[in-house]
Amino acid sequence: DYTTPYADSYVVTQEEKAHSGKYAAKIQTIDSKGGDMVIAKIPKVTTGSLFLGKFITDITNTLNSTKFGIPYYRKPKALKGWYQYTPGKTYYTVKETPYKDHCHKAVADAAKTDEFAISVVLYETDGYDTNNWSDCLTGTDDVENNIYTSSRIAAIGQLFGGKQADWKSFELPLEWKKNYDASKKYRMTISCSSSKDGDKFWGAPGSTLIVDDFELVTE
């Protein structure tokens, strides 16, 4: 993580008011001001994301930077955990597509209120690229390479929600798209986002998701 002239804070930090233990994870959507660097666009809204995988910067397509998933060798059943959520005050949307090319021109939308997303995804892979993580699904808008839409997905669970002032528990079951096959290779990711439509560069600066005590239940 690093700050730039376009960002005043990090999107993922420690939170001392944990559900248990010393710290929880705080994930925030920030106002990254928006800008046109010719070769890349700086979004007005940058959504905080905490996930299992690797971040490898792709300056021409930031959504391709998130390499979701770690090698996984068991059959997951559900994700349990605790969360709090505070939506930001002013919600922004990008009106023109492709969103990544117009993300610096987001406009306020008074009709919308932000929501968080917590997801768990298991997907197939032919092999594990430990150098460039090229076998990973990402946040790209290419349907077949997207972590939520690819035909390689074996199982997925997603939780969306709004304001939650106190700690709240959840149990998120996985929906199976394919039969589990122990002879195949899989990657698994758990992803937490402070704005559920952050892949469109939509969201409200100040939206804050705090998570703690995650447990992945397996069969």
mmCIF file of C-alpha atoms in Angstrom:
data_model
loop_
_atom_site.group_PDB
_atom_site.id
_atom_site.type_symbol
_atom_site.label_atom_id
_atom_site.label_comp_id
_atom_site.label_asym_id
_atom_site.label_seq_id
_atom_site.Cartn_x
_atom_site.Cartn_y
_atom_site.Cartn_z
ATOM 1 C CA ASP A 1 0.000 0.000 0.000
ATOM 2 C CA TYR A 2 1.089 3.551 -0.651
ATOM 3 C CA THR A 3 -0.399 7.016 -0.837
ATOM 4 C CA THR A 4 -0.310 9.324 -3.877
ATOM 5 C CA PRO A 5 -1.337 12.917 -4.551
ATOM 6 C CA TYR A 6 -4.752 11.432 -5.320
ATOM 7 C CA ALA A 7 -5.234 9.634 -1.985
ATOM 8 C CA ASP A 8 -5.085 10.931 1.574
ATOM 9 C CA SER A 9 -5.314 7.576 3.360
ATOM 10 C CA TYR A 10 -4.902 3.831 3.013
ATOM 11 C CA VAL A 11 -7.949 1.736 2.174
ATOM 12 C CA VAL A 12 -7.127 -1.140 4.586
ATOM 13 C CA THR A 13 -5.941 -0.492 8.149
ATOM 14 C CA GLN A 14 -6.089 -1.975 11.644
ATOM 15 C CA GLU A 15 -9.084 -1.349 13.884
ATOM 16 C CA GLU A 16 -8.459 -1.530 17.635
ATOM 17 C CA LYS A 17 -12.140 -1.992 18.571
ATOM 18 C CA ALA A 18 -12.130 -5.640 17.566
ATOM 19 C CA HIS A 19 -14.842 -8.221 18.071
ATOM 20 C CA SER A 20 -12.203 -10.337 19.814
ATOM 21 C CA GLY A 21 -8.456 -10.183 20.160
ATOM 22 C CA LYS A 22 -6.372 -7.063 19.677
ATOM 23 C CA TYR A 23 -7.324 -5.912 16.166
ATOM 24 C CA ALA A 24 -9.958 -6.189 13.457
ATOM 25 C CA ALA A 25 -9.573 -5.201 9.787
ATOM 26 C CA LYS A 26 -10.959 -1.836 8.673
ATOM 27 C CA ILE A 27 -11.738 -1.489 4.957
ATOM 28 C CA GLN A 28 -12.682 1.934 3.591
ATOM 29 C CA THR A 29 -13.803 3.571 0.364
ATOM 30 C CA ILE A 30 -11.861 6.776 -0.261
ATOM 31 C CA ASP A 31 -12.091 9.904 -2.394
ATOM 32 C CA SER A 32 -9.143 9.527 -4.767
ATOM 33 C CA LYS A 33 -10.115 12.802 -6.464
ATOM 34 C CA GLY A 34 -10.042 11.634 -10.077
ATOM 35 C CA GLY A 35 -7.531 12.505 -12.733
ATOM 36 C CA ASP A 36 -6.438 11.840 -16.300
ATOM 37 C CA MET A 37 -2.841 10.621 -16.630
ATOM 38 C CA VAL A 38 -3.284 9.914 -20.376
ATOM 39 C CA ILE A 39 -2.071 6.308 -20.119
ATOM 40 C CA ALA A 40 -4.340 5.664 -17.133
ATOM 41 C CA LYS A 41 -7.337 7.207 -15.395
ATOM 42 C CA ILE A 42 -7.338 7.899 -11.651
ATOM 43 C CA PRO A 43 -10.829 7.113 -10.288
ATOM 44 C CA LYS A 44 -12.866 9.585 -8.273
ATOM 45 C CA VAL A 45 -13.828 6.728 -5.945
ATOM 46 C CA THR A 46 -11.467 3.954 -4.847
ATOM 47 C CA THR A 47 -13.043 1.074 -2.968
ATOM 48 C CA GLY A 48 -11.219 -0.709 -0.181
ATOM 49 C CA SER A 49 -10.715 -4.426 -0.803
ATOM 50 C CA LEU A 50 -9.195 -7.072 1.439
ATOM 51 C CA PHE A 51 -8.777 -10.478 -0.199
ATOM 52 C CA LEU A 52 -6.820 -13.711 -0.353
ATOM 53 C CA GLY A 53 -4.532 -13.526 -3.367
ATOM 54 C CA LYS A 54 -1.955 -11.145 -4.793
ATOM 55 C CA PHE A 55 -1.982 -7.502 -5.932
ATOM 56 C CA ILE A 56 0.165 -6.943 -9.038
ATOM 57 C CA THR A 57 -0.239 -3.420 -10.408
ATOM 58 C CA ASP A 58 -1.610 -3.120 -13.943
ATOM 59 C CA ILE A 59 -1.611 0.657 -14.482
ATOM 60 C CA THR A 60 -3.605 0.434 -17.733
ATOM 61 C CA ASN A 61 -6.353 -1.711 -16.181
ATOM 62 C CA THR A 62 -6.435 -1.469 -12.388
ATOM 63 C CA LEU A 63 -9.193 -4.098 -12.133
ATOM 64 C CA ASN A 64 -6.743 -6.632 -13.533
ATOM 65 C CA SER A 65 -4.347 -5.948 -10.628
ATOM 66 C CA THR A 66 -6.328 -8.041 -8.142
ATOM 67 C CA LYS A 67 -5.209 -11.661 -8.585
ATOM 68 C CA PHE A 68 -7.825 -13.487 -6.529
ATOM 69 C CA GLY A 69 -7.260 -16.853 -4.903
ATOM 70 C CA ILE A 70 -4.733 -19.073 -3.183
ATOM 71 C CA PRO A 71 -4.206 -22.797 -3.822
ATOM 72 C CA TYR A 72 -6.822 -24.740 -1.889
ATOM 73 C CA TYR A 73 -7.147 -28.482 -1.368
ATOM 74 C CA ARG A 74 -10.385 -29.025 0.568
ATOM 75 C CA LYS A 75 -14.134 -28.678 -0.061
ATOM 76 C CA PRO A 76 -15.412 -25.466 1.570
ATOM 77 C CA LYS A 77 -18.944 -25.395 2.914
ATOM 78 C CA ALA A 78 -19.546 -21.930 4.400
ATOM 79 C CA LEU A 79 -17.852 -18.772 5.645
ATOM 80 C CA LYS A 80 -18.576 -17.470 9.136
ATOM 81 C CA GLY A 81 -17.573 -14.170 10.679
ATOM 82 C CA TRP A 82 -18.499 -10.826 12.207
ATOM 83 C CA TYR A 83 -18.859 -7.382 10.673
ATOM 84 C CA GLN A 84 -19.859 -3.740 11.162
ATOM 85 C CA TYR A 85 -20.675 -1.301 8.360
ATOM 86 C CA THR A 86 -21.137 2.438 7.982
ATOM 87 C CA PRO A 87 -22.027 3.763 4.505
ATOM 88 C CA GLY A 88 -20.445 7.012 3.361
ATOM 89 C CA LYS A 89 -22.477 10.191 2.943
ATOM 90 C CA THR A 90 -22.301 10.895 -0.808
ATOM 91 C CA TYR A 91 -22.596 8.103 -3.380
ATOM 92 C CA TYR A 92 -20.934 8.450 -6.789
ATOM 93 C CA THR A 93 -21.572 6.578 -10.026
ATOM 94 C CA VAL A 94 -19.831 6.518 -13.387
ATOM 95 C CA LYS A 95 -22.330 7.064 -16.195
ATOM 96 C CA GLU A 96 -20.268 6.053 -19.233
ATOM 97 C CA THR A 97 -18.901 2.647 -20.173
ATOM 98 C CA PRO A 98 -16.403 1.108 -20.152
ATOM 99 C CA TYR A 99 -16.299 2.304 -16.561
ATOM 100 C CA LYS A 100 -12.527 2.063 -16.248
ATOM 101 C CA ASP A 101 -12.084 4.634 -19.017
ATOM 102 C CA HIS A 102 -14.441 7.146 -17.399
ATOM 103 C CA CYS A 103 -13.856 6.457 -13.680
ATOM 104 C CA HIS A 104 -12.346 9.914 -13.164
ATOM 105 C CA LYS A 105 -15.649 11.543 -14.122
ATOM 106 C CA ALA A 106 -17.926 10.026 -11.447
ATOM 107 C CA VAL A 107 -20.923 12.119 -10.391
ATOM 108 C CA ALA A 108 -22.957 12.226 -7.178
ATOM 109 C CA ASP A 109 -26.196 10.210 -7.120
ATOM 110 C CA ALA A 110 -28.445 11.196 -4.201
ATOM 111 C CA ALA A 111 -30.780 8.258 -4.867
ATOM 112 C CA LYS A 112 -28.186 5.619 -3.948
ATOM 113 C CA THR A 113 -26.772 4.438 -0.601
ATOM 114 C CA ASP A 114 -23.631 2.349 -0.380
ATOM 115 C CA GLU A 115 -23.509 -1.338 0.582
ATOM 116 C CA PHE A 116 -20.667 -3.719 1.451
ATOM 117 C CA ALA A 117 -19.843 -7.105 -0.076
ATOM 118 C CA ILE A 118 -18.287 -10.192 1.507
ATOM 119 C CA SER A 119 -17.599 -13.068 -0.882
ATOM 120 C CA VAL A 120 -16.037 -16.513 -0.945
ATOM 121 C CA VAL A 121 -15.223 -18.185 -4.271
ATOM 122 C CA LEU A 122 -13.697 -21.544 -5.212
ATOM 123 C CA TYR A 123 -12.604 -21.919 -8.839
ATOM 124 C CA GLU A 124 -10.732 -24.365 -11.053
ATOM 125 C CA THR A 125 -7.234 -23.798 -12.430
ATOM 126 C CA ASP A 126 -4.967 -25.842 -14.692
ATOM 127 C CA GLY A 127 -1.905 -24.972 -12.630
ATOM 128 C CA TYR A 128 -0.472 -22.522 -10.101
ATOM 129 C CA ASP A 129 1.647 -19.684 -11.508
ATOM 130 C CA THR A 130 3.584 -18.603 -8.414
ATOM 131 C CA ASN A 131 5.491 -15.847 -10.244
ATOM 132 C CA ASN A 132 2.961 -13.796 -12.211
ATOM 133 C CA TRP A 133 -0.230 -15.382 -10.843
ATOM 134 C CA SER A 134 -1.447 -15.503 -14.447
ATOM 135 C CA ASP A 135 -3.853 -18.380 -13.790
ATOM 136 C CA CYS A 136 -5.880 -16.267 -11.349
ATOM 137 C CA LEU A 137 -9.292 -14.752 -11.919
ATOM 138 C CA THR A 138 -9.317 -10.979 -11.388
ATOM 139 C CA GLY A 139 -11.651 -7.992 -11.118
ATOM 140 C CA THR A 140 -11.553 -7.346 -14.868
ATOM 141 C CA ASP A 141 -14.790 -6.730 -16.778
ATOM 142 C CA ASP A 142 -13.883 -9.628 -19.095
ATOM 143 C CA VAL A 143 -16.632 -12.101 -18.127
ATOM 144 C CA GLU A 144 -14.538 -15.250 -18.474
ATOM 145 C CA ASN A 145 -11.677 -13.892 -16.355
ATOM 146 C CA ASN A 146 -13.818 -12.202 -13.706
ATOM 147 C CA ILE A 147 -13.898 -13.675 -10.191
ATOM 148 C CA TYR A 148 -17.708 -13.553 -10.021
ATOM 149 C CA THR A 149 -18.728 -14.511 -13.573
ATOM 150 C CA SER A 150 -16.159 -16.979 -14.971
ATOM 151 C CA SER A 151 -17.236 -20.451 -16.066
ATOM 152 C CA ARG A 152 -14.284 -21.734 -13.985
ATOM 153 C CA ILE A 153 -16.177 -21.017 -10.749
ATOM 154 C CA ALA A 154 -17.027 -24.186 -8.831
ATOM 155 C CA ALA A 155 -18.727 -22.571 -5.811
ATOM 156 C CA ILE A 156 -19.582 -19.058 -4.676
ATOM 157 C CA GLY A 157 -21.226 -17.267 -1.768
ATOM 158 C CA GLN A 158 -21.881 -13.519 -1.499
ATOM 159 C CA LEU A 159 -23.255 -11.333 1.286
ATOM 160 C CA PHE A 160 -24.410 -7.751 0.668
ATOM 161 C CA GLY A 161 -25.716 -5.327 3.272
ATOM 162 C CA GLY A 162 -26.100 -1.783 4.524
ATOM 163 C CA LYS A 163 -25.660 0.089 7.770
ATOM 164 C CA GLN A 164 -24.820 -2.070 10.793
ATOM 165 C CA ALA A 165 -23.701 -0.082 13.829
ATOM 166 C CA ASP A 166 -22.973 -3.023 16.162
ATOM 167 C CA TRP A 167 -21.091 -6.248 15.562
ATOM 168 C CA LYS A 168 -23.237 -8.736 13.653
ATOM 169 C CA SER A 169 -22.467 -12.382 12.933
ATOM 170 C CA PHE A 170 -23.038 -14.053 9.584
ATOM 171 C CA GLU A 171 -22.882 -17.534 8.071
ATOM 172 C CA LEU A 172 -22.510 -17.519 4.301
ATOM 173 C CA PRO A 173 -23.120 -20.884 2.573
ATOM 174 C CA LEU A 174 -21.529 -21.658 -0.778
ATOM 175 C CA GLU A 175 -23.696 -22.294 -3.825
ATOM 176 C CA TRP A 176 -22.196 -25.039 -5.967
ATOM 177 C CA LYS A 177 -22.021 -24.502 -9.733
ATOM 178 C CA LYS A 178 -20.075 -27.700 -10.389
ATOM 179 C CA ASN A 179 -19.437 -30.941 -8.531
ATOM 180 C CA TYR A 180 -16.330 -30.893 -6.367
ATOM 181 C CA ASP A 181 -13.556 -33.078 -7.803
ATOM 182 C CA ALA A 182 -10.595 -33.816 -5.517
ATOM 183 C CA SER A 183 -8.447 -34.679 -8.553
ATOM 184 C CA LYS A 184 -8.688 -31.101 -9.873
ATOM 185 C CA LYS A 185 -6.691 -28.027 -8.867
ATOM 186 C CA TYR A 186 -8.543 -25.153 -7.197
ATOM 187 C CA ARG A 187 -7.956 -21.639 -5.965
ATOM 188 C CA MET A 188 -10.062 -20.106 -3.206
ATOM 189 C CA THR A 189 -10.522 -16.477 -2.228
ATOM 190 C CA ILE A 190 -12.307 -14.603 0.520
ATOM 191 C CA SER A 191 -12.949 -10.989 -0.462
ATOM 192 C CA CYS A 192 -14.303 -8.062 1.556
ATOM 193 C CA SER A 193 -15.252 -4.789 -0.133
ATOM 194 C CA SER A 194 -16.411 -1.530 1.420
ATOM 195 C CA SER A 195 -18.505 -0.733 -1.696
ATOM 196 C CA LYS A 196 -20.151 -3.670 -3.453
ATOM 197 C CA ASP A 197 -20.061 -1.951 -6.861
ATOM 198 C CA GLY A 198 -16.474 -0.835 -6.499
ATOM 199 C CA ASP A 199 -15.563 -2.746 -9.667
ATOM 200 C CA LYS A 200 -17.615 -0.112 -11.523
ATOM 201 C CA PHE A 201 -15.791 2.619 -9.563
ATOM 202 C CA TRP A 202 -19.087 3.380 -7.821
ATOM 203 C CA GLY A 203 -19.353 4.013 -4.095
ATOM 204 C CA ALA A 204 -19.382 6.551 -1.287
ATOM 205 C CA PRO A 205 -16.119 7.870 0.151
ATOM 206 C CA GLY A 206 -16.107 7.179 3.870
ATOM 207 C CA SER A 207 -17.927 3.845 3.622
ATOM 208 C CA THR A 208 -16.317 1.622 6.241
ATOM 209 C CA LEU A 209 -16.511 -2.154 6.624
ATOM 210 C CA ILE A 210 -14.923 -3.705 9.732
ATOM 211 C CA VAL A 211 -14.505 -7.499 9.832
ATOM 212 C CA ASP A 212 -13.216 -9.965 12.392
ATOM 213 C CA ASP A 213 -13.097 -13.633 13.422
ATOM 214 C CA PHE A 214 -13.560 -15.242 10.014
ATOM 215 C CA GLU A 215 -13.863 -19.039 9.870
ATOM 216 C CA LEU A 216 -14.038 -21.142 6.696
ATOM 217 C CA VAL A 217 -16.084 -24.289 7.342
ATOM 218 C CA THR A 218 -15.113 -27.332 5.269
ATOM 219 C CA GLU A 219 -16.589 -30.790 4.714
#
